[in-house]
Short mmCIF file of C-alpha atoms in Angstrom, two decimals:
data_model
loop_
_atom_site.label_atom_id
_atom_site.label_comp_id
_atom_site.label_asym_id
_atom_site.label_seq_id
_atom_site.Cartn_x
_atom_site.Cartn_y
_atom_site.Cartn_z
CA MET H 1 -2.22 8.44 -41.10
CA LYS H 2 -4.49 11.01 -42.76
CA LEU H 3 -5.92 8.24 -44.94
CA PHE H 4 -6.42 6.11 -41.85
CA LEU H 5 -8.39 8.91 -40.19
CA ASP H 6 -10.41 9.66 -43.31
CA VAL H 7 -11.48 6.04 -43.83
CA LEU H 8 -11.82 4.58 -40.35
CA VAL H 9 -13.02 7.45 -38.15
CA PRO H 10 -16.46 7.53 -39.85
CA ILE H 11 -16.80 3.81 -39.07
CA LEU H 12 -15.90 4.44 -35.44
CA ASP H 13 -18.40 7.32 -35.26
CA ALA H 14 -21.13 4.96 -36.45
CA GLU H 15 -20.21 2.43 -33.76
CA TYR H 16 -19.94 5.06 -30.99
CA LYS H 17 -22.75 3.82 -28.77
CA GLU H 18 -23.42 1.79 -25.67
CA ASN H 19 -24.06 -1.98 -25.96
CA ASN H 20 -22.77 -1.89 -29.52
CA ASP H 21 -23.35 -5.09 -31.51
CA ASN H 22 -20.16 -4.37 -33.50
CA GLU H 23 -17.98 -3.64 -30.49
CA ASN H 24 -15.31 -6.05 -31.70
CA LEU H 25 -14.97 -4.07 -34.93
CA ALA H 26 -14.43 -0.84 -33.01
CA LEU H 27 -11.98 -2.63 -30.71
CA ILE H 28 -9.90 -3.89 -33.65
CA ILE H 29 -9.78 -0.45 -35.26
CA TYR H 30 -8.68 1.27 -32.04
CA ALA H 31 -6.04 -1.40 -31.40
CA LEU H 32 -4.72 -1.00 -34.95
CA PHE H 33 -4.67 2.76 -34.55
CA ILE H 34 -2.70 2.65 -31.28
CA SER H 35 -0.14 0.23 -32.72
CA THR H 36 0.26 2.54 -35.72
CA LEU H 37 0.78 5.51 -33.43
CA GLU H 38 3.58 3.66 -31.65
CA CYS H 39 5.45 3.44 -34.94
CA PHE H 40 4.83 7.02 -36.10
CA SER H 41 4.42 8.86 -32.79
CA SER H 42 7.12 11.48 -33.48
CA ALA H 43 5.55 12.42 -36.79
CA ILE H 44 2.08 12.73 -35.25
CA PHE H 45 3.23 14.58 -32.15
CA ALA H 46 5.10 17.07 -34.32
CA GLY H 47 1.69 18.60 -34.89
CA ILE H 48 1.31 19.69 -31.25
CA ALA H 49 2.91 23.03 -31.99
CA THR H 50 3.64 23.47 -35.68
CA ASP H 51 3.12 26.01 -38.42
CA SER H 52 1.99 23.27 -40.82
CA GLU H 53 -1.78 23.34 -40.95
CA GLU H 54 -1.97 19.82 -42.42
CA VAL H 55 0.24 18.24 -39.72
CA SER H 56 -1.63 20.16 -37.03
CA LYS H 57 -4.97 18.83 -38.29
CA VAL H 58 -3.71 15.23 -38.21
CA TYR H 59 -2.59 15.66 -34.61
CA THR H 60 -5.86 17.35 -33.60
CA ARG H 61 -7.99 14.66 -35.24
CA THR H 62 -5.86 11.97 -33.58
CA VAL H 63 -6.36 13.52 -30.15
CA ASP H 64 -10.09 13.94 -30.72
CA MET H 65 -10.34 10.30 -31.76
CA LEU H 66 -8.51 9.12 -28.65
CA ILE H 67 -10.61 11.32 -26.37
CA LYS H 68 -13.72 9.73 -27.86
CA CYS H 69 -12.17 6.32 -27.35
CA THR H 70 -11.45 7.14 -23.70
CA ASP H 71 -14.99 8.41 -23.26
CA LYS H 72 -16.69 5.49 -25.04
CA PRO H 73 -20.32 5.28 -23.84
CA GLY H 74 -21.05 2.61 -21.27
CA THR H 75 -19.16 0.94 -18.48
CA TYR H 76 -16.02 -1.09 -19.11
CA PRO H 77 -16.06 -4.07 -19.65
CA VAL H 78 -19.76 -4.95 -19.65
CA ASP H 79 -21.01 -2.20 -22.01
CA GLU H 80 -17.84 -1.34 -23.93
CA SER H 81 -14.33 -2.73 -24.33
CA CYS H 82 -12.45 0.00 -26.21
CA SER H 83 -11.59 2.72 -23.69
CA THR H 84 -8.75 0.78 -22.09
CA HIS H 85 -6.77 1.03 -25.35
CA ALA H 86 -6.58 4.82 -25.11
CA MET H 87 -4.65 4.80 -21.80
CA GLU H 88 -1.37 4.07 -23.55
CA PHE H 89 -1.75 7.07 -25.84
CA TRP H 90 -2.01 9.54 -22.96
CA TYR H 91 1.20 8.16 -21.50
CA MET H 92 2.93 8.35 -24.93
CA LEU H 93 1.87 11.94 -25.46
CA GLN H 94 3.07 13.26 -22.12
CA GLU H 95 6.28 11.26 -22.42
CA GLU H 96 6.96 12.82 -25.82
CA VAL H 97 6.45 16.37 -24.56
CA LEU H 98 8.19 16.05 -21.18
CA SER H 99 11.26 14.47 -22.81
CA MET H 100 11.76 17.52 -25.04
CA ASP H 101 14.67 19.84 -24.37
CA ASN H 102 13.70 22.77 -22.19
CA GLY H 103 12.89 25.78 -24.26
CA GLU H 104 10.15 27.76 -25.94
CA HIS H 105 8.98 24.83 -28.08
CA LYS H 106 8.49 22.58 -25.05
CA LYS H 107 6.57 25.35 -23.27
CA ARG H 108 4.31 25.80 -26.30
CA CYS H 109 3.65 22.06 -26.43
CA LEU H 110 2.87 21.88 -22.72
CA ASP H 111 0.48 24.81 -22.99
CA ALA H 112 -1.19 23.08 -25.94
CA ILE H 113 -1.77 19.73 -24.24
CA LYS H 114 -2.78 20.96 -20.77
CA PRO H 115 -6.44 21.64 -21.72
CA VAL H 116 -6.55 18.19 -23.33
CA TYR H 117 -5.31 16.48 -20.18
CA ALA H 118 -7.64 18.50 -17.96
CA HIS H 119 -10.53 17.18 -20.03
CA VAL H 120 -9.13 13.63 -19.96
CA VAL H 121 -8.98 13.75 -16.13
CA LYS H 122 -12.71 14.44 -15.93
CA VAL H 123 -13.43 11.67 -18.43
CA LEU H 124 -11.32 9.19 -16.47
CA VAL H 125 -13.06 10.07 -13.21
CA ARG H 126 -16.43 9.41 -14.81
CA LYS H 127 -15.28 6.15 -16.43
CA SER H 128 -13.85 4.81 -13.17
CA GLN H 129 -17.21 4.73 -11.39
CA LEU H 130 -17.94 1.44 -9.65
CA PRO H 131 -21.01 -0.55 -10.68
CA THR H 132 -24.10 0.09 -8.57
CA GLU H 133 -25.88 -2.67 -6.70
CA SER H 134 -28.74 -2.62 -9.18
CA SER H 135 -26.39 -3.22 -12.13
CA LEU H 136 -24.26 -5.96 -10.59
CA HIS H 137 -26.45 -8.69 -12.02
CA LYS H 138 -24.81 -8.02 -15.40
CA TRP H 139 -21.31 -8.62 -13.99
CA ASN H 140 -19.48 -11.91 -13.53
CA ASP H 141 -16.21 -12.52 -11.67
CA ASP H 142 -14.12 -12.02 -14.81
CA ASP H 143 -15.82 -8.67 -15.46
CA LEU H 144 -15.12 -7.51 -11.91
CA GLU H 145 -11.46 -8.49 -12.17
CA ALA H 146 -11.15 -6.76 -15.55
CA PHE H 147 -12.67 -3.61 -14.06
CA ARG H 148 -10.29 -3.76 -11.10
CA CYS H 149 -7.35 -3.79 -13.52
CA TYR H 150 -9.03 -1.03 -15.56
CA ARG H 151 -9.28 1.19 -12.48
CA GLN H 152 -5.60 0.56 -11.78
CA ASP H 153 -4.80 1.62 -15.35
CA ILE H 154 -6.87 4.75 -14.83
CA GLY H 155 -4.90 5.49 -11.66
CA ASP H 156 -1.63 5.14 -13.57
CA THR H 157 -2.95 7.37 -16.36
CA LEU H 158 -3.96 10.01 -13.80
CA LEU H 159 -0.33 10.07 -12.65
CA SER H 160 0.67 10.85 -16.24
CA CYS H 161 -1.95 13.60 -16.30
CA HIS H 162 -0.44 15.07 -13.14
CA ASP H 163 2.98 15.14 -14.76
CA VAL H 164 1.50 17.46 -17.38
CA LEU H 165 -0.88 19.50 -15.23
CA ASN H 166 1.00 19.64 -11.90
CA ASP H 167 -0.94 21.83 -9.43
CA LEU H 168 -3.63 22.46 -12.04
CA MET H 169 -4.57 18.79 -11.54
CA LEU H 170 -5.79 19.61 -8.03
CA ASP H 171 -8.00 22.39 -9.40
CA VAL H 172 -9.55 19.99 -11.92
CA LEU H 173 -10.19 17.33 -9.27
CA SER H 174 -11.49 19.89 -6.79
CA GLU H 175 -14.01 21.02 -9.39
CA ALA H 176 -14.95 17.37 -9.99
CA LEU H 177 -15.36 16.94 -6.23
CA ASP H 178 -17.80 19.87 -6.11
CA GLU H 179 -19.76 18.39 -9.00
CA SER H 180 -19.96 14.95 -7.36
CA ILE H 181 -21.18 16.46 -4.07
CA MET H 182 -23.79 18.47 -6.00
CA TYR H 183 -24.87 15.32 -7.84
CA LEU H 184 -25.23 13.57 -4.50
CA SER H 185 -27.48 16.34 -3.20
CA TYR H 186 -29.85 16.21 -6.21
CA ASP H 187 -31.51 13.12 -4.77
CA PRO H 188 -30.55 12.76 -1.09
CA GLN H 189 -32.70 9.65 -0.75
CA SER H 190 -30.92 7.77 -3.54
CA THR H 191 -28.58 5.01 -2.39
CA GLU H 192 -26.87 4.72 -5.77
CA SER H 193 -25.67 8.27 -6.41
CA TRP H 194 -22.43 7.70 -4.50
CA THR H 195 -20.39 6.23 -7.34
CA LEU H 196 -19.26 9.55 -8.86
CA LEU H 197 -18.10 10.81 -5.46
CA GLU H 198 -16.23 7.56 -4.84
CA ALA H 199 -14.57 7.79 -8.25
CA THR H 200 -13.47 11.38 -7.57
CA ILE H 201 -11.98 10.39 -4.22
CA HIS H 202 -10.26 7.50 -6.00
CA ALA H 203 -8.67 10.01 -8.39
CA PHE H 204 -7.32 12.06 -5.46
CA CYS H 205 -6.00 8.84 -3.93
CA SER H 206 -4.28 7.83 -7.18
CA ILE H 207 -2.13 10.97 -7.31
CA ALA H 208 -1.29 11.19 -3.59
CA GLN H 209 2.33 10.19 -4.21
CA LYS H 210 2.76 13.22 -6.47
CA ILE H 211 1.49 15.81 -3.97
CA GLU H 212 4.21 17.85 -2.28
CA TYR H 213 4.19 19.07 1.30
CA THR H 214 2.58 22.46 0.51
CA GLU H 215 -0.70 23.11 2.32
CA HIS H 216 -2.85 22.80 -0.80
CA GLN H 217 -6.34 24.09 -0.09
CA GLN H 218 -7.77 21.45 -2.42
CA ILE H 219 -6.41 18.70 -0.14
CA VAL H 220 -7.65 20.57 2.92
CA LYS H 221 -11.13 20.66 1.36
CA LEU H 222 -10.92 16.98 0.46
CA LEU H 223 -10.07 15.93 4.03
CA LYS H 224 -12.86 18.12 5.38
CA ILE H 225 -15.40 16.55 3.02
CA LEU H 226 -14.20 13.04 3.87
CA ASN H 227 -15.06 13.70 7.50
CA GLU H 228 -18.49 15.15 6.71
CA ILE H 229 -19.93 12.48 4.40
CA PRO H 230 -22.81 10.51 6.04
CA TYR H 231 -21.32 7.13 5.08
CA GLU H 232 -24.08 5.13 6.74
CA LYS H 233 -26.47 6.26 3.97
CA TYR H 234 -24.35 4.85 1.15
CA ASN H 235 -22.54 1.72 0.02
CA ASP H 236 -19.61 0.86 2.29
CA LYS H 237 -17.25 1.03 -0.71
CA LEU H 238 -17.45 4.82 -0.46
CA PHE H 239 -16.19 4.66 3.13
CA GLY H 240 -13.49 2.21 2.13
CA MET H 241 -12.15 4.58 -0.52
CA ALA H 242 -12.20 7.48 1.94
CA LEU H 243 -10.12 5.46 4.42
CA GLU H 244 -7.68 4.41 1.71
CA THR H 245 -7.28 8.03 0.62
CA VAL H 246 -6.54 9.28 4.14
CA GLY H 247 -3.83 6.64 4.40
CA ALA H 248 -2.44 7.64 1.00
CA TYR H 249 -2.02 11.24 2.19
CA SER H 250 -0.19 10.25 5.40
CA GLU H 251 3.07 11.83 4.25
CA TRP H 252 1.30 15.09 3.37
CA ILE H 253 -0.47 15.05 6.75
CA GLY H 254 2.93 14.56 8.40
CA ASP H 255 4.03 17.83 6.80
CA ASN H 256 0.72 19.49 7.77
CA PRO H 257 0.03 17.95 11.20
CA LYS H 258 -2.89 20.19 12.12
CA TYR H 259 -5.01 17.91 9.92
CA LEU H 260 -3.93 14.83 11.86
CA PRO H 261 -6.86 14.75 14.35
CA SER H 262 -9.51 14.54 11.63
CA ALA H 263 -7.54 11.79 9.87
CA ILE H 264 -7.26 9.78 13.09
CA THR H 265 -10.97 10.24 13.81
CA LEU H 266 -11.97 8.84 10.42
CA LEU H 267 -9.56 5.89 10.57
CA VAL H 268 -10.60 4.94 14.11
CA LYS H 269 -14.22 5.01 12.94
CA GLY H 270 -13.17 2.61 10.21
CA LEU H 271 -11.81 0.08 12.73
CA ASN H 272 -15.38 -0.71 13.74
CA SER H 273 -16.73 -1.01 10.21
CA THR H 274 -16.79 -3.50 7.36
CA LYS H 275 -13.81 -1.62 5.93
CA ALA H 276 -11.46 -2.32 8.82
CA SER H 277 -8.84 -3.53 6.33
CA GLN H 278 -8.50 -0.06 4.81
CA ALA H 279 -8.59 1.49 8.30
CA THR H 280 -5.72 -0.66 9.59
CA LEU H 281 -3.70 0.07 6.44
CA GLY H 282 -4.33 3.78 6.88
CA LEU H 283 -3.35 3.74 10.55
CA LYS H 284 -0.17 1.83 9.71
CA ASP H 285 0.82 4.48 7.16
CA LEU H 286 -0.29 7.40 9.32
CA THR H 287 1.57 6.32 12.46
CA SER H 288 4.67 5.60 10.39
CA GLU H 289 4.73 8.96 8.58
CA CYS H 290 3.48 11.02 11.54
CA GLN H 291 5.05 9.11 14.43
CA LYS H 292 6.25 12.15 16.40
CA GLU H 293 3.17 14.19 15.57
CA VAL H 294 0.84 11.46 16.85
CA VAL H 295 2.10 11.75 20.47
CA PRO H 296 -0.74 14.05 21.71
CA TYR H 297 -3.31 11.54 20.47
CA ALA H 298 -1.38 8.38 21.34
CA LEU H 299 -3.25 7.09 24.38
CA PRO H 300 -6.80 7.42 22.97
CA LEU H 301 -5.55 5.84 19.75
CA LEU H 302 -4.04 2.93 21.67
CA ASP H 303 -7.32 2.50 23.53
CA ALA H 304 -9.18 2.37 20.22
CA CYS H 305 -6.74 -0.26 18.90
CA ARG H 306 -7.07 -2.33 22.06
CA THR H 307 -10.87 -2.21 21.85
CA ALA H 308 -10.82 -3.30 18.21
CA LEU H 309 -8.49 -6.21 19.01
CA GLN H 310 -10.60 -7.33 21.97
CA GLU H 311 -13.97 -7.18 20.21
CA GLY H 312 -12.96 -9.97 17.83
CA HIS H 313 -14.50 -8.61 14.62
CA LEU H 314 -11.18 -8.02 12.90
CA LYS H 315 -9.81 -10.53 10.41
CA ASN H 316 -6.41 -12.09 11.03
CA ALA H 317 -4.57 -9.84 8.57
CA GLU H 318 -6.18 -6.78 10.14
CA MET H 319 -5.17 -7.82 13.65
CA ILE H 320 -1.58 -8.44 12.52
CA ARG H 321 -1.42 -5.09 10.72
CA LEU H 322 -2.88 -3.25 13.71
CA MET H 323 -0.06 -4.55 15.92
CA TYR H 324 2.38 -2.66 13.70
CA THR H 325 0.44 0.52 14.47
CA VAL H 326 0.52 -0.32 18.17
CA GLY H 327 4.31 -0.69 18.02
CA ASN H 328 4.67 2.65 16.23
CA ILE H 329 2.65 4.43 18.90
CA LEU H 330 4.25 2.68 21.87
CA SER H 331 7.66 3.78 20.58
CA VAL H 332 6.91 7.47 21.25
CA ILE H 333 5.00 7.47 24.56
CA SER H 334 6.39 7.50 28.08
CA TYR H 335 8.12 4.37 29.33
CA GLU H 336 5.59 3.96 32.13
CA ASN H 337 2.72 3.96 29.64
CA ILE H 338 4.58 1.52 27.40
CA ILE H 339 4.65 -1.02 30.22
CA VAL H 340 0.95 -0.51 30.99
CA TYR H 341 -0.16 -0.95 27.38
CA LEU H 342 2.18 -3.87 26.74
CA ASP H 343 0.51 -5.68 29.61
CA ALA H 344 -2.95 -4.84 28.30
CA MET H 345 -2.37 -5.52 24.59
CA VAL H 346 0.47 -8.03 24.28
CA SER H 347 -0.04 -10.25 27.31
CA PRO H 348 -3.23 -11.81 25.83
CA CYS H 349 -1.13 -13.16 22.92
CA PHE H 350 1.28 -14.96 25.22
CA GLU H 351 -1.47 -16.08 27.60
CA GLU H 352 -3.23 -17.84 24.73
CA LEU H 353 0.04 -19.45 23.61
CA GLN H 354 0.62 -20.63 27.20
CA ILE H 355 -2.79 -22.31 27.28
CA HIS H 356 -2.10 -24.16 24.02
CA VAL H 357 1.27 -25.36 25.31
CA GLN H 358 -0.22 -26.55 28.61
CA ASN H 359 -2.95 -28.43 26.76
CA ASN H 360 -0.34 -30.04 24.48
CA ASP H 361 -2.77 -29.23 21.65
CA LEU H 362 -1.50 -29.91 18.12
CA THR H 363 -4.80 -29.67 16.23
CA GLU H 364 -5.16 -27.60 13.07
CA PRO H 365 -7.43 -24.95 14.67
CA THR H 366 -4.87 -24.51 17.45
CA LYS H 367 -2.07 -24.29 14.92
CA ALA H 368 -3.91 -21.47 13.14
CA ARG H 369 -4.27 -19.58 16.44
CA VAL H 370 -0.61 -20.13 17.33
CA VAL H 371 0.54 -18.83 13.95
CA LEU H 372 -1.78 -15.80 14.25
CA ARG H 373 -0.45 -14.89 17.70
CA LEU H 374 3.16 -15.31 16.61
CA GLU H 375 2.57 -13.14 13.55
CA MET H 376 0.98 -10.45 15.73
CA ILE H 377 4.00 -10.56 18.06
CA SER H 378 6.36 -10.45 15.06
CA LYS H 379 4.64 -7.38 13.65
CA LEU H 380 4.87 -5.63 17.02
CA PHE H 381 8.58 -6.48 17.23
CA SER H 382 9.12 -4.94 13.79
CA SER H 383 7.87 -1.48 14.83
CA LEU H 384 8.41 -1.15 18.60
CA ASN H 385 11.71 0.61 19.23
CA ILE H 386 12.31 3.37 21.77
CA ARG H 387 15.79 3.99 20.31
CA LYS H 388 15.29 5.02 16.72
CA PRO H 389 18.39 4.86 14.45
CA THR H 390 20.48 8.00 14.34
CA GLU H 391 21.09 9.89 11.11
CA GLY H 392 24.50 8.27 10.92
CA ASP H 393 22.98 4.80 11.19
CA ALA H 394 20.52 5.58 8.44
CA MET H 395 23.38 6.43 6.09
CA MET H 396 25.11 3.08 6.59
CA ASP H 397 25.39 1.41 3.22
CA LYS H 398 26.70 -1.90 4.45
CA GLY H 399 24.67 -4.43 6.33
CA CYS H 400 23.03 -7.80 6.28
CA LEU H 401 19.42 -8.51 5.52
CA GLY H 402 16.82 -9.59 8.02
CA VAL H 403 13.20 -10.61 7.55
CA ASP H 404 11.59 -9.27 4.34
CA GLY H 405 14.85 -7.68 3.22
CA GLN H 406 15.25 -5.29 6.16
CA LYS H 407 18.79 -4.09 6.60
CA LEU H 408 20.74 -5.32 9.60
CA PRO H 409 23.80 -3.20 10.39
CA PHE H 410 27.12 -4.80 11.27
CA PRO H 411 28.37 -4.76 14.87
CA GLY H 412 28.79 -1.38 16.43
CA THR H 413 26.10 0.56 14.52
CA ALA H 414 23.39 0.32 17.18
CA MET H 415 25.13 0.21 20.53
CA PRO H 416 22.94 0.09 23.65
CA MET H 417 22.61 3.26 25.66
CA PRO H 418 24.36 2.78 29.03
CA GLY H 419 21.98 3.44 31.88
CA GLY H 420 19.02 3.92 29.55
CA PRO H 421 15.70 2.12 29.90
CA VAL H 422 15.53 -1.49 28.77
CA GLN H 423 14.10 -1.94 25.30
CA PRO H 424 10.46 -3.10 25.62
CA ILE H 425 11.04 -5.99 23.21
CA LEU H 426 13.83 -7.24 25.46
CA LEU H 427 11.49 -7.10 28.45
CA ILE H 428 8.93 -9.16 26.54
CA LEU H 429 11.51 -11.77 25.51
CA GLU H 430 12.97 -12.03 29.01
CA LYS H 431 9.52 -12.84 30.40
CA THR H 432 8.48 -15.20 27.60
CA MET H 433 11.65 -17.02 26.50
CA GLY H 434 10.68 -20.08 28.52
CA LEU H 435 7.27 -20.16 26.83
CA LEU H 436 8.85 -19.76 23.38
CA LYS H 437 11.19 -22.69 24.10
CA ASP H 438 8.23 -24.85 25.16
CA LEU H 439 6.32 -23.78 22.08
CA CYS H 440 9.29 -24.67 19.89
CA THR H 441 9.59 -28.10 21.51
CA LEU H 442 5.89 -28.81 21.05
CA TRP H 443 5.77 -27.76 17.39
CA ILE H 444 9.34 -28.62 16.37
CA HIS H 445 8.17 -30.84 13.50
CA ASP H 446 5.77 -28.28 12.05
CA GLU H 447 7.59 -26.05 9.56
CA THR H 448 4.91 -23.35 9.47
CA VAL H 449 4.92 -22.72 13.21
CA ILE H 450 8.71 -22.92 13.51
CA ASP H 451 9.19 -20.61 10.53
CA THR H 452 6.78 -18.05 12.03
CA LEU H 453 8.55 -18.26 15.39
CA CYS H 454 11.95 -17.69 13.75
CA LYS H 455 10.65 -14.69 11.85
CA ALA H 456 9.39 -13.16 15.10
CA LEU H 457 12.81 -13.66 16.69
CA GLN H 458 14.43 -12.16 13.59
CA GLN H 459 12.26 -9.06 13.91
CA ALA H 460 13.36 -8.76 17.54
CA LEU H 461 17.01 -9.04 16.52
CA THR H 462 16.58 -6.49 13.70
CA ASN H 463 15.19 -3.95 16.18
CA LEU H 464 17.28 -4.72 19.26
CA MET H 465 20.68 -5.19 17.62
CA ASP H 466 23.35 -5.22 20.37
CA ASP H 467 20.63 -4.79 23.00
CA ILE H 468 19.88 -8.50 22.44
CA LYS H 469 23.07 -9.53 24.29
CA PRO H 470 21.42 -10.36 27.65
CA LEU H 471 19.41 -13.04 25.83
CA LEU H 472 21.98 -13.96 23.20
CA THR H 473 22.88 -17.35 24.67
CA GLU H 474 19.27 -18.44 25.15
CA MET H 475 18.21 -17.31 21.69
CA CYS H 476 21.21 -18.97 20.02
CA CYS H 477 20.50 -22.22 21.86
CA LEU H 478 16.89 -22.07 20.70
CA VAL H 479 17.98 -21.48 17.10
CA LEU H 480 20.54 -24.31 17.39
CA SER H 481 17.83 -26.72 18.53
CA ILE H 482 15.82 -25.80 15.42
CA LEU H 483 18.82 -26.12 13.09
CA ASN H 484 19.63 -29.56 14.48
CA THR H 485 16.07 -30.89 14.45
CA ASN H 486 13.91 -29.29 11.76
CA CYS H 487 15.85 -26.55 10.04
CA VAL H 488 13.80 -23.99 8.17
CA VAL H 489 15.21 -21.23 5.98
CA SER H 490 14.34 -18.50 8.47
CA ALA H 491 16.30 -20.35 11.18
CA ALA H 492 19.38 -20.37 8.96
CA ASP H 493 18.81 -16.67 8.23
CA ILE H 494 18.70 -15.63 11.87
CA ALA H 495 21.71 -17.82 12.66
CA GLY H 496 23.64 -16.12 9.88
CA ASN H 497 22.72 -12.71 11.22
CA PHE H 498 23.82 -13.67 14.74
CA ILE H 499 27.18 -14.70 13.30
CA LEU H 500 27.58 -11.47 11.30
CA MET H 501 26.78 -9.37 14.35
CA PHE H 502 28.71 -11.19 17.08
CA TYR H 503 31.55 -13.15 15.46
CA LYS H 504 34.07 -10.63 16.83
CA ASP H 505 32.64 -10.81 20.35
CA GLN H 506 35.01 -12.99 22.39
CA ASP H 507 32.33 -14.01 24.90
CA SER H 508 30.10 -15.25 22.06
CA ARG H 509 32.78 -16.86 19.87
CA GLN H 510 31.94 -20.46 20.83
CA LEU H 511 28.23 -19.92 20.22
CA MET H 512 28.93 -18.44 16.80
CA VAL H 513 31.11 -21.44 15.91
CA GLN H 514 28.27 -23.80 16.86
CA LEU H 515 25.81 -21.84 14.74
CA PHE H 516 28.17 -21.80 11.79
CA THR H 517 28.76 -25.55 12.10
CA ALA H 518 25.02 -26.22 12.25
CA ILE H 519 24.41 -24.11 9.14
CA MET H 520 27.17 -25.91 7.22
CA ASP H 521 25.85 -29.32 8.30
CA TYR H 522 22.40 -28.32 7.10
CA ASN H 523 23.75 -27.12 3.75
CA PHE H 524 25.81 -30.29 3.22
CA ASN H 525 22.80 -32.45 4.06
CA GLN H 526 20.70 -30.51 1.53
CA MET H 527 23.38 -31.03 -1.13
CA GLN H 528 23.42 -34.77 -0.43
CA VAL H 529 19.64 -34.95 -0.67
CA SER H 530 19.72 -33.07 -3.99
CA ALA H 531 22.53 -35.26 -5.34
CA GLY H 532 20.87 -38.48 -4.19
#
């Protein structure tokens, strides 16, 4: 390894420049070096804290070489292609040290590598800067995709850095945040000085999962700055990263709810921007992690969601996602307000479906609208529940799986509350079951529509559990009609879950037998088709 360093490092030093004509040579050398390290990592890392001057020098030179590789001049991948190879080394090094037995030697090694990782964090922040508008002409689609993956690798490497630095990581990033704000203020009129700030926020976002509930002042400062940036002056990617970061810190905000209002304000602002996707993702996370804490702000937040849905600027995925947020919020407000907002926000979905059914319209544009509305309803059904599972229910290990792998408990784990208010989802289904039957009849030969309808019903069953009983017969008959006419996998899934939940119920025994028979007929028919 010493020979390797003696011979090849001078070559790398000569090629250490931006837009290098011999970039492939440098790339090959770095790749060879990393593969060699994988084979002799223990021997190299022994130099972290050793009395052997020779071994220590080899380790130090190796680290210096990899820092230079990480900090290769230029932007990956258009100006340089080497820095991505260094990411693996930083993971290997921290893994080697953290896997050591606890003791004085491990402490010495950690103390030795912390300054290195603090420096690497700053390098990674700088290297993760997005391309500016004026430089995009040099980038093609492959370059942009490679950079997207590179930024993801940087995020993963920052997690490794946090494992070494712990709370010191926040100090390093807070200092980087100050520097990026200062850089922004050097030329207030510049529209391209935002990239360093965006990269610093991206670094905070990347380590959010590692941050514990403590009221870290560095996070407090970050959230304050995110609300003060004049986003209209800069590229909308800066705003998008700010929204994503607020969502990433939802769990921390749940533990420190006094910072919830500023987070809501920023995300609601995002609903009316070009970065509504990040805003709807953030609201979904925030209302899930801070569901009880969001109660004081629930009605204005619902009004903001309703306005965004009505204005029509949201994309389909954003509208669907926003309905999950609506369900989260509705679950914690008064029953009277639930009814009011259901009428204002959910009725339009069913009204549109009713129009399509009345017009007997089977065109492709109508199909797209029907699927969208059903997916919005399904997402609402997945989050709207005024009877949250008890601690005992949450500890149930046994169950059956619903849509997207959600756990469905067996009978008796979610009994209805006698005399309690009717579950809102049940109210919706009672009013719209006739429409859903008509919709099913109209689109019975279209697998996409029927599959989406079944998934919405499955979400209702997953949430309602035994509360579904008033509509059990009607829903089972609807599922039977699908099984017997145009069976889709989701129809078989919901039928199976009905059977698992209600096979012991004497009043429902005959229905369960019919569902079981229909499933078996479907399976036998599929076997015959495969065999034929």
